[in-house]
Short mmCIF file of C-alpha atoms in Angstrom, two decimals:
data_model
loop_
_atom_site.label_atom_id
_atom_site.label_comp_id
_atom_site.label_asym_id
_atom_site.label_seq_id
_atom_site.Cartn_x
_atom_site.Cartn_y
_atom_site.Cartn_z
CA MET A 1 -27.87 -47.97 1.87
CA THR A 2 -25.84 -49.12 -0.77
CA ALA A 3 -21.88 -50.36 -0.10
CA ARG A 4 -20.89 -47.75 -3.06
CA THR A 5 -23.11 -45.46 -1.26
CA ILE A 6 -21.71 -45.86 2.53
CA LYS A 7 -18.58 -45.13 0.66
CA LEU A 8 -19.54 -42.35 -0.99
CA PHE A 9 -20.88 -40.72 1.96
CA VAL A 10 -17.89 -41.62 4.20
CA ALA A 11 -15.34 -40.26 1.73
CA LEU A 12 -17.47 -37.22 1.56
CA LEU A 13 -17.26 -36.76 5.90
CA VAL A 14 -13.26 -37.17 4.94
CA CYS A 15 -13.55 -34.32 2.82
CA VAL A 16 -15.27 -32.01 4.87
CA GLY A 17 -13.04 -33.45 7.75
CA LEU A 18 -9.83 -32.11 5.69
CA VAL A 19 -11.44 -29.25 4.75
CA LEU A 20 -12.92 -27.17 7.71
CA PRO A 21 -9.85 -27.86 10.69
CA ALA A 22 -8.07 -25.31 7.36
CA GLN A 23 -11.56 -22.89 7.91
CA ALA A 24 -12.16 -22.77 11.91
CA ALA A 25 -8.34 -22.15 12.21
CA VAL A 26 -8.84 -19.21 10.28
CA ALA A 27 -11.94 -18.34 12.05
CA ALA A 28 -11.48 -18.72 15.95
CA GLU A 29 -8.45 -16.59 16.63
CA PRO A 30 -8.76 -15.28 19.55
CA LYS A 31 -5.38 -15.30 21.20
CA PHE A 32 -3.92 -13.57 18.14
CA THR A 33 -2.19 -10.53 19.20
CA PRO A 34 -0.81 -8.67 15.89
CA ARG A 35 2.92 -6.84 16.41
CA SER A 36 3.20 -3.70 15.95
CA GLY A 37 6.06 -3.10 13.76
CA VAL A 38 6.35 -3.33 9.38
CA THR A 39 5.51 -5.75 8.06
CA PHE A 40 6.65 -6.62 3.58
CA ASN A 41 4.88 -9.62 1.49
CA ASN A 42 6.70 -11.25 -1.73
CA PRO A 43 4.58 -12.28 -4.17
CA LEU A 44 7.03 -14.69 -5.55
CA GLY A 45 7.51 -16.43 -1.93
CA ASP A 46 5.76 -19.26 -0.20
CA ALA A 47 2.64 -18.51 1.16
CA PRO A 48 3.16 -17.19 3.42
CA THR A 49 5.53 -14.71 2.27
CA ARG A 50 2.74 -14.43 -0.52
CA ASN A 51 0.20 -13.36 2.35
CA ALA A 52 2.53 -11.93 5.08
CA ILE A 53 0.10 -8.75 5.10
CA PHE A 54 -2.87 -10.28 3.62
CA ASN A 55 -3.02 -12.04 6.77
CA LYS A 56 -1.91 -9.94 9.06
CA ILE A 57 -4.87 -8.24 8.00
CA THR A 58 -7.64 -11.48 7.95
CA ARG A 59 -6.20 -12.94 11.25
CA SER A 60 -6.19 -9.42 13.10
CA ILE A 61 -10.03 -9.38 12.05
CA ASP A 62 -11.21 -12.46 13.10
CA GLY A 63 -8.82 -11.81 16.50
CA SER A 64 -12.08 -8.52 16.63
CA PRO A 65 -14.12 -9.54 20.14
CA LYS A 66 -17.85 -9.15 20.72
CA GLY A 67 -18.29 -5.45 21.10
CA SER A 68 -14.85 -4.11 19.42
CA ASN A 69 -15.18 -2.37 16.77
CA ILE A 70 -13.55 -3.08 12.71
CA ARG A 71 -13.12 0.21 10.12
CA ILE A 72 -11.09 -0.41 6.71
CA PHE A 73 -10.18 1.90 4.48
CA THR A 74 -9.44 1.02 1.08
CA TRP A 75 -9.21 1.84 -2.23
CA ASN A 76 -10.34 -1.77 -3.79
CA PHE A 77 -11.96 -4.58 -1.95
CA LEU A 78 -11.40 -8.24 -3.63
CA THR A 79 -11.43 -11.11 -1.71
CA ARG A 80 -13.91 -13.82 -1.07
CA VAL A 81 -11.50 -14.69 2.24
CA GLY A 82 -11.68 -10.78 3.75
CA VAL A 83 -15.71 -10.74 3.13
CA ASP A 84 -16.16 -14.49 5.06
CA ALA A 85 -13.97 -13.38 7.53
CA LEU A 86 -15.61 -9.46 8.25
CA LEU A 87 -19.06 -11.21 8.37
CA ARG A 88 -18.54 -13.91 11.32
CA ALA A 89 -16.63 -10.62 12.41
CA GLN A 90 -20.29 -9.23 12.47
CA ARG A 91 -21.80 -12.48 13.46
CA ARG A 92 -20.06 -12.20 16.84
CA GLY A 93 -21.46 -8.73 17.22
CA VAL A 94 -18.29 -6.97 15.60
CA GLN A 95 -19.18 -3.84 13.96
CA VAL A 96 -17.62 -3.77 10.67
CA GLU A 97 -17.35 0.16 8.32
CA LEU A 98 -15.89 -0.83 5.17
CA LEU A 99 -14.77 1.86 2.41
CA MET A 100 -13.96 1.86 -0.67
CA ALA A 101 -13.60 4.06 -4.25
CA LYS A 102 -16.70 3.89 -5.93
CA SER A 103 -14.66 2.97 -9.33
CA ASN A 104 -14.13 -0.64 -8.55
CA THR A 105 -17.60 -1.10 -8.60
CA THR A 106 -18.22 0.80 -12.20
CA GLU A 107 -14.96 -0.39 -13.51
CA ILE A 108 -14.41 -4.06 -12.39
CA ASP A 109 -17.40 -7.06 -11.84
CA ASN A 110 -16.70 -7.23 -7.46
CA ARG A 111 -18.85 -10.07 -6.49
CA PRO A 112 -17.04 -9.13 -3.47
CA PHE A 113 -17.74 -6.50 -2.46
CA ARG A 114 -22.19 -6.32 -3.13
CA ARG A 115 -21.77 -9.21 -1.13
CA LEU A 116 -20.67 -7.37 2.19
CA LYS A 117 -22.48 -4.70 1.19
CA ASN A 118 -25.55 -6.80 1.70
CA SER A 119 -24.42 -9.68 3.57
CA LEU A 120 -23.94 -6.73 5.85
CA LYS A 121 -26.64 -4.37 5.84
CA ALA A 122 -28.67 -6.84 6.16
CA GLY A 123 -26.83 -8.66 9.45
CA ASN A 124 -27.95 -5.22 10.79
CA ALA A 125 -31.19 -6.75 11.67
CA HIS A 126 -32.27 -6.72 14.94
CA ARG A 127 -28.81 -4.26 16.40
CA LYS A 128 -28.71 -0.93 17.64
CA LYS A 129 -28.88 1.72 14.10
CA SER A 130 -25.54 2.87 16.45
CA ARG A 131 -23.81 -0.72 15.71
CA TYR A 132 -25.17 -1.27 12.58
CA SER A 133 -22.27 -2.20 10.01
CA TYR A 134 -22.13 -0.93 6.47
CA ALA A 135 -19.46 -0.98 2.43
CA LYS A 136 -19.82 1.88 1.22
CA VAL A 137 -18.40 4.11 -1.88
CA CYS A 138 -16.30 6.71 -2.18
CA ASP A 139 -17.54 8.87 -5.73
CA HIS A 140 -13.99 11.00 -5.79
CA SER A 141 -11.45 11.23 -2.53
CA CYS A 142 -14.23 10.97 0.02
CA ARG A 143 -12.91 14.10 2.78
CA GLY A 144 -12.32 15.58 -0.50
CA THR A 145 -13.62 17.29 -3.80
CA ALA A 146 -11.63 15.89 -5.73
CA GLY A 147 -9.22 13.34 -6.38
CA THR A 148 -10.02 9.35 -5.44
CA SER A 149 -10.43 7.06 -2.22
CA HIS A 150 -6.54 5.94 -2.42
CA SER A 151 -6.32 5.28 0.83
CA LYS A 152 -4.96 1.62 2.98
CA PHE A 153 -6.22 2.20 6.25
CA TYR A 154 -6.74 -0.46 8.84
CA LEU A 155 -8.15 0.63 13.08
CA PHE A 156 -9.21 -2.28 15.01
CA SER A 157 -10.20 -1.26 18.07
CA GLN A 158 -9.27 -4.30 20.10
CA VAL A 159 -7.73 -7.00 18.15
CA GLY A 160 -6.28 -10.23 21.31
CA LYS A 161 -4.19 -8.37 23.66
CA ALA A 162 -4.16 -5.28 21.93
CA LYS A 163 -6.38 -2.47 21.83
CA HIS A 164 -6.14 0.91 19.56
CA VAL A 165 -4.57 -1.15 17.10
CA TYR A 166 -3.94 0.93 14.17
CA MET A 167 -2.09 -0.35 10.50
CA GLN A 168 -1.58 1.32 7.98
CA GLY A 169 0.44 1.13 4.94
CA SER A 170 0.71 0.78 0.08
CA ALA A 171 -1.21 -2.86 0.59
CA ASN A 172 -5.21 -3.16 -0.34
CA TYR A 173 -7.40 -5.53 0.98
CA THR A 174 -6.84 -7.97 -1.57
CA VAL A 175 -5.89 -11.07 -3.15
CA ALA A 176 -3.50 -8.82 -5.88
CA ALA A 177 -2.08 -7.14 -2.98
CA ALA A 178 -1.17 -10.50 -2.08
CA THR A 179 0.03 -12.50 -5.16
CA ASN A 180 0.87 -10.08 -7.69
CA GLN A 181 2.40 -7.20 -6.01
CA TRP A 182 5.32 -5.84 -3.38
CA ASN A 183 3.70 -3.97 -0.17
CA ASP A 184 4.40 -3.02 3.65
CA LEU A 185 2.10 -2.47 6.30
CA TYR A 186 3.15 -0.35 9.49
CA THR A 187 1.14 -2.05 12.57
CA HIS A 188 0.80 0.59 15.73
CA THR A 189 -0.88 -0.76 18.45
CA GLY A 190 -1.21 0.56 22.85
CA GLN A 191 -1.78 4.09 21.18
CA SER A 192 -4.83 5.69 22.30
CA LYS A 193 -4.15 9.25 21.12
CA LEU A 194 -2.60 8.27 17.76
CA TYR A 195 -6.27 5.97 17.43
CA ARG A 196 -8.43 8.68 18.08
CA PHE A 197 -6.76 11.18 15.01
CA ALA A 198 -6.95 7.81 12.70
CA ARG A 199 -10.59 7.02 14.14
CA LYS A 200 -11.79 10.27 13.28
CA VAL A 201 -10.04 11.36 10.10
CA PHE A 202 -12.33 7.99 9.31
CA GLU A 203 -15.04 9.06 10.47
CA GLU A 204 -15.13 12.17 8.44
CA ALA A 205 -14.37 9.74 5.19
CA SER A 206 -17.55 7.81 6.02
CA ARG A 207 -19.78 10.67 5.82
CA ASP A 208 -18.10 11.39 2.04
CA LYS A 209 -18.52 15.47 2.50
CA PRO A 210 -15.77 17.86 2.56
CA VAL A 211 -13.36 18.85 5.48
CA LYS A 212 -11.80 22.32 5.83
CA PRO A 213 -9.12 21.53 6.22
CA PRO A 214 -8.95 18.45 4.85
CA TYR A 215 -4.61 17.49 5.33
CA ALA A 216 -4.77 16.78 9.08
CA VAL A 217 -1.01 15.89 9.76
CA LYS A 218 -0.09 15.22 13.95
CA ASP A 219 3.46 13.47 15.84
CA PHE A 220 3.20 10.93 17.62
CA GLY A 221 6.56 10.68 19.80
CA LEU A 222 8.66 9.77 16.89
CA SER A 223 5.88 8.93 14.39
CA ARG A 224 5.00 11.58 12.19
CA ILE A 225 0.54 11.14 11.12
CA MET A 226 -0.43 12.69 8.05
CA PHE A 227 -3.84 12.16 5.37
CA PHE A 228 -4.51 13.79 2.15
CA PRO A 229 -6.13 15.08 0.57
CA ASP A 230 -2.63 18.01 0.88
CA MET A 231 -4.19 20.72 -1.10
CA GLY A 232 -4.30 24.46 0.01
CA LYS A 233 -1.23 27.01 -0.66
CA ASP A 234 0.17 27.02 2.05
CA VAL A 235 0.33 22.96 2.91
CA PRO A 236 3.30 22.02 2.31
CA ASP A 237 3.92 18.94 0.62
CA PRO A 238 5.47 16.50 3.24
CA VAL A 239 7.69 14.45 0.96
CA MET A 240 9.81 18.29 -0.14
CA SER A 241 9.64 19.04 2.97
CA LEU A 242 11.68 15.94 3.85
CA LEU A 243 13.56 16.39 0.66
CA ASN A 244 14.78 19.47 1.40
CA LYS A 245 16.54 18.55 5.18
CA VAL A 246 18.45 16.54 3.03
CA SER A 247 22.54 17.39 3.05
CA CYS A 248 24.27 15.16 1.36
CA ARG A 249 27.94 15.01 2.80
CA GLY A 250 29.23 14.68 6.49
CA ALA A 251 27.23 11.91 7.55
CA THR A 252 28.28 9.68 10.42
CA ASN A 253 26.26 6.92 9.86
CA THR A 254 26.90 5.73 7.02
CA ALA A 255 30.05 4.00 4.92
CA SER A 256 31.07 6.48 2.81
CA ASN A 257 30.16 9.90 4.57
CA ARG A 258 26.98 10.30 2.13
CA THR A 259 23.54 10.48 3.17
CA VAL A 260 21.47 7.96 1.59
CA LEU A 261 18.15 7.81 -0.44
CA ARG A 262 16.44 4.57 -1.11
CA LEU A 263 13.27 5.31 -3.27
CA ALA A 264 10.71 2.99 -3.84
CA PRO A 265 7.91 5.33 -5.08
CA ASP A 266 5.57 3.26 -7.48
CA VAL A 267 4.63 5.92 -9.74
CA ILE A 268 6.45 9.10 -10.91
CA ARG A 269 4.45 11.21 -12.80
CA ASN A 270 2.84 14.79 -13.53
CA GLU A 271 4.21 18.24 -12.47
CA ARG A 272 4.41 17.21 -8.92
CA GLY A 273 6.38 14.53 -9.85
CA MET A 274 9.15 16.39 -10.99
CA ARG A 275 9.65 18.82 -8.47
CA ILE A 276 10.18 15.74 -6.31
CA ALA A 277 12.04 14.07 -9.36
CA LYS A 278 14.49 17.69 -9.73
CA LYS A 279 15.40 18.06 -5.90
CA LEU A 280 16.21 13.55 -6.23
CA ARG A 281 18.67 14.56 -9.57
CA SER A 282 19.42 17.71 -7.20
CA LEU A 283 19.90 15.56 -4.05
CA TRP A 284 22.71 13.32 -6.41
CA GLU A 285 24.15 15.65 -7.80
CA LYS A 286 26.05 17.31 -4.99
CA GLY A 287 27.00 13.91 -3.14
CA CYS A 288 23.67 11.80 -1.93
CA ASP A 289 24.20 7.80 -2.74
CA ILE A 290 20.71 7.59 -3.83
CA HIS A 291 18.67 3.93 -5.90
CA ILE A 292 15.10 4.22 -7.51
CA GLY A 293 13.47 1.28 -7.80
CA TYR A 294 9.84 2.30 -9.23
CA THR A 295 6.88 0.24 -11.46
CA VAL A 296 5.25 3.85 -13.16
CA LEU A 297 7.28 6.92 -14.75
CA GLY A 298 6.81 9.81 -16.25
CA VAL A 299 8.67 9.96 -19.87
CA SER A 300 9.91 13.73 -19.38
CA ILE A 301 11.02 12.39 -15.85
CA ALA A 302 12.76 9.44 -17.02
CA ARG A 303 14.33 11.76 -19.59
CA MET A 304 15.87 14.29 -16.92
CA LEU A 305 16.46 11.42 -14.25
CA ARG A 306 18.89 9.44 -16.87
CA ASP A 307 20.57 12.23 -17.94
CA GLN A 308 23.78 12.19 -18.63
CA SER A 309 25.68 15.53 -17.89
CA GLY A 310 27.36 16.30 -14.35
CA ARG A 311 27.47 13.27 -12.29
CA GLY A 312 25.68 10.88 -14.66
CA PRO A 313 22.02 9.58 -14.91
CA VAL A 314 20.27 9.35 -10.92
CA PRO A 315 19.85 5.10 -10.43
CA LEU A 316 17.41 4.04 -11.30
CA LYS A 317 15.44 0.37 -11.82
CA HIS A 318 12.16 -0.80 -13.44
CA LEU A 319 10.46 -3.26 -11.10
CA VAL A 320 8.53 -5.44 -12.76
CA GLN A 321 7.70 -8.75 -14.49
CA ASP A 322 6.29 -9.56 -17.51
CA ALA A 323 6.25 -13.53 -16.75
CA ASN A 324 4.95 -14.93 -19.54
CA GLN A 325 6.16 -11.88 -22.04
CA ASP A 326 2.38 -11.03 -22.95
CA GLY A 327 3.48 -7.40 -22.52
CA GLU A 328 1.68 -7.21 -19.97
CA PHE A 329 3.67 -6.62 -16.17
CA ASP A 330 2.01 -9.29 -13.77
CA ASN A 331 4.06 -8.19 -10.87
CA TYR A 332 5.36 -5.02 -9.67
CA PHE A 333 6.54 -3.39 -6.89
CA HIS A 334 3.81 -1.28 -4.99
CA LEU A 335 5.63 0.26 -2.35
CA LYS A 336 5.24 4.69 -1.48
CA ALA A 337 8.52 4.46 0.44
CA MET A 338 11.47 6.25 1.11
CA SER A 339 14.59 5.84 3.74
CA ILE A 340 17.39 8.26 4.19
CA VAL A 341 20.14 7.13 6.14
CA GLY A 342 22.60 10.32 6.71
CA HIS A 343 22.78 13.99 7.48
CA ILE A 344 19.10 15.46 7.50
CA GLY A 345 18.12 18.96 9.31
CA LYS A 346 21.09 19.04 12.15
CA ASN A 347 22.24 16.00 12.85
CA ARG A 348 24.66 13.87 10.89
CA GLY A 349 23.88 10.33 12.04
CA ASP A 350 19.76 10.37 11.31
CA TYR A 351 17.83 7.39 10.49
CA MET A 352 13.97 8.36 8.93
CA VAL A 353 11.75 6.64 6.73
CA LEU A 354 8.38 7.76 4.75
CA ASN A 355 5.54 5.10 3.64
CA GLY A 356 1.81 5.32 3.31
CA SER A 357 -0.74 5.15 0.31
CA ALA A 358 0.65 7.52 -1.67
CA ASN A 359 2.53 7.88 -4.79
CA LEU A 360 4.90 10.78 -6.08
CA SER A 361 1.87 12.49 -8.60
CA GLY A 362 -0.56 15.08 -9.00
CA LEU A 363 -3.45 12.95 -8.08
CA ALA A 364 -3.04 12.22 -4.89
CA ARG A 365 -2.23 15.67 -3.46
CA GLY A 366 -6.20 15.64 -4.26
CA SER A 367 -6.86 12.10 -3.08
CA ASP A 368 -7.74 10.03 0.15
CA GLU A 369 -4.13 9.33 1.40
CA ASN A 370 -2.40 7.87 4.32
CA LEU A 371 1.14 9.22 5.34
CA ALA A 372 3.72 8.62 8.43
CA ILE A 373 7.15 9.48 8.76
CA TYR A 374 8.58 7.34 11.11
CA HIS A 375 11.98 8.16 12.58
CA ARG A 376 13.22 5.64 14.10
CA ARG A 377 16.84 3.93 12.85
CA SER A 378 14.93 -0.30 13.24
CA ALA A 379 12.19 0.90 10.69
CA THR A 380 14.80 2.73 8.27
CA LEU A 381 16.46 -0.07 8.38
CA LYS A 382 14.15 -2.62 7.35
CA TYR A 383 12.74 -0.79 4.60
CA GLN A 384 16.81 0.36 3.30
CA SER A 385 17.56 -3.13 3.82
CA TYR A 386 14.02 -4.73 1.23
CA ILE A 387 14.36 -1.83 -0.63
CA ASN A 388 18.23 -3.16 -1.64
CA TYR A 389 18.03 -6.13 -1.83
CA TRP A 390 14.93 -6.39 -4.58
CA TYR A 391 16.77 -3.62 -6.24
CA ASP A 392 19.54 -5.60 -6.43
CA ASN A 393 18.07 -9.06 -6.16
CA PHE A 394 15.03 -8.08 -9.19
CA PRO A 395 13.79 -11.81 -10.98
CA SER A 396 15.01 -11.58 -14.44
CA GLY A 397 12.81 -12.41 -16.87
CA GLY A 398 10.82 -9.49 -16.61
CA SER A 399 11.49 -6.03 -17.63
CA SER A 400 13.32 -4.85 -15.00
CA LYS A 401 17.08 -5.91 -17.02
CA SER A 402 16.02 -6.17 -20.81
CA SER A 403 13.66 -2.81 -20.65
CA PRO A 404 13.44 0.04 -18.80
CA LEU A 405 9.76 0.94 -19.92
CA MET A 406 8.28 4.77 -19.38
CA PHE A 407 4.72 5.49 -19.47
CA GLY A 408 3.73 7.88 -22.16
CA ALA A 409 0.48 8.16 -24.24
CA GLY A 410 1.02 6.46 -27.64
CA PRO A 411 -1.15 2.91 -28.79
CA ASP A 412 1.46 0.32 -26.23
CA TYR A 413 1.54 3.11 -23.53
CA VAL A 414 6.03 2.94 -23.89
CA LEU A 415 7.82 5.39 -25.57
CA GLU A 416 10.95 4.71 -24.99
CA GLY A 417 13.11 1.72 -23.66
CA GLU A 418 17.13 0.22 -24.41
CA SER A 419 15.34 -2.39 -25.59
CA ALA A 420 12.88 -3.26 -27.66
CA SER A 421 9.92 -5.21 -25.88
CA ALA A 422 7.35 -7.58 -26.47
CA ALA A 423 4.66 -4.61 -25.71
CA GLN A 424 6.85 -2.76 -27.82
CA ARG A 425 6.61 -5.31 -30.56
CA ARG A 426 2.80 -5.82 -30.46
CA PRO A 427 0.49 -3.04 -31.78
CA PHE A 428 -2.29 -2.35 -29.28
CA VAL A 429 -0.87 -4.07 -25.79
CA ASN A 430 -0.95 -1.86 -22.75
CA PRO A 431 2.05 -3.08 -20.79
CA PHE A 432 -0.08 -1.13 -17.22
CA ALA A 433 -3.09 -3.12 -18.07
CA HIS A 434 -2.39 -4.76 -14.49
CA VAL A 435 -0.75 -1.58 -12.69
CA ASP A 436 -2.43 0.77 -10.51
CA MET A 437 -1.44 4.11 -12.38
CA ASP A 438 -1.74 6.85 -9.70
#
């Protein structure tokens, strides 16, 4: 072996030594225990801030011990890191089950999902059938007959010291969820009945057959856990049901004595979106303090909310970024959340927050979705603070200040804006090309 070869060999060992510990640190998480409560991310922050949700999911996978179960329902699965973590889990004796929307295998070249599916199948060799792992897709909603498989929830039978872990929110298990989107994830630990309720829904979804009734709802203390499809004549819309309880004046826990609503719904479209938007407009006219930060807004809905009559336009802000000014939105708010502080029902000093995977659109009611309403002061104020901060401090350079765009059907997919944007000036550019539209 020549001196030059020895130097190259030593250099290679040094490089390997630098890389392996970082990988091992992620893989070896036997002591990691996820905290309950809400986690937010910020795609514009440093690595820990961007990946706050992504890392929590990955570390929970790596913290799942032999003999435990992992069940993931994500509209899209697109992460090599996630593949590696789930395959490590299977190798150490964890059963892995993952569901995803079929469209994310037909409309994109989803190599991570294919690798996960094939590797899990190969890893089932010499295992009991009851412990087989899998990754599979549903063509439409898994538990219904229409819509799509849009859920984003994560079940772990054990992670570290925590048992019966249920995580749900707006975050898919993708890299984009960390680097291009603002998301939330609410974690429950140690609640066996809640866990079993969500597990039953997952098991139904895994069969990819319609269930009756598809809408599932149950209260667990201060948490109401819900799953769509929300179909049927007598099935209430949980968002409208909550808004119908709101009185705008007489609040005892706000400085103005007005009820405060903060919404980051991502998408408000179609007839359902219009019904909810009209209710919000009515509450605004009655004196409620309302801010709405959106990503996709139907044209007729936007015109109605921005109407100058009465109290004037409902405060809106377009929470998207076109960082490179190519006409396509790069970063955007993906939350589907609403916080309410004030007069709710008979309680003049109440706190409630709704979150989950469901947009304010008609498609959501026919799709697999996870939702929750938390009757908790701390959680509500955290959501309110998060939405307030980004509503007031959304970074310039995007369209949030220069052009509050609305989704339409023209060649640019934009019909209105207070000022011309790059998307409106450049023909055949779809500003929503990188945005989940429903």
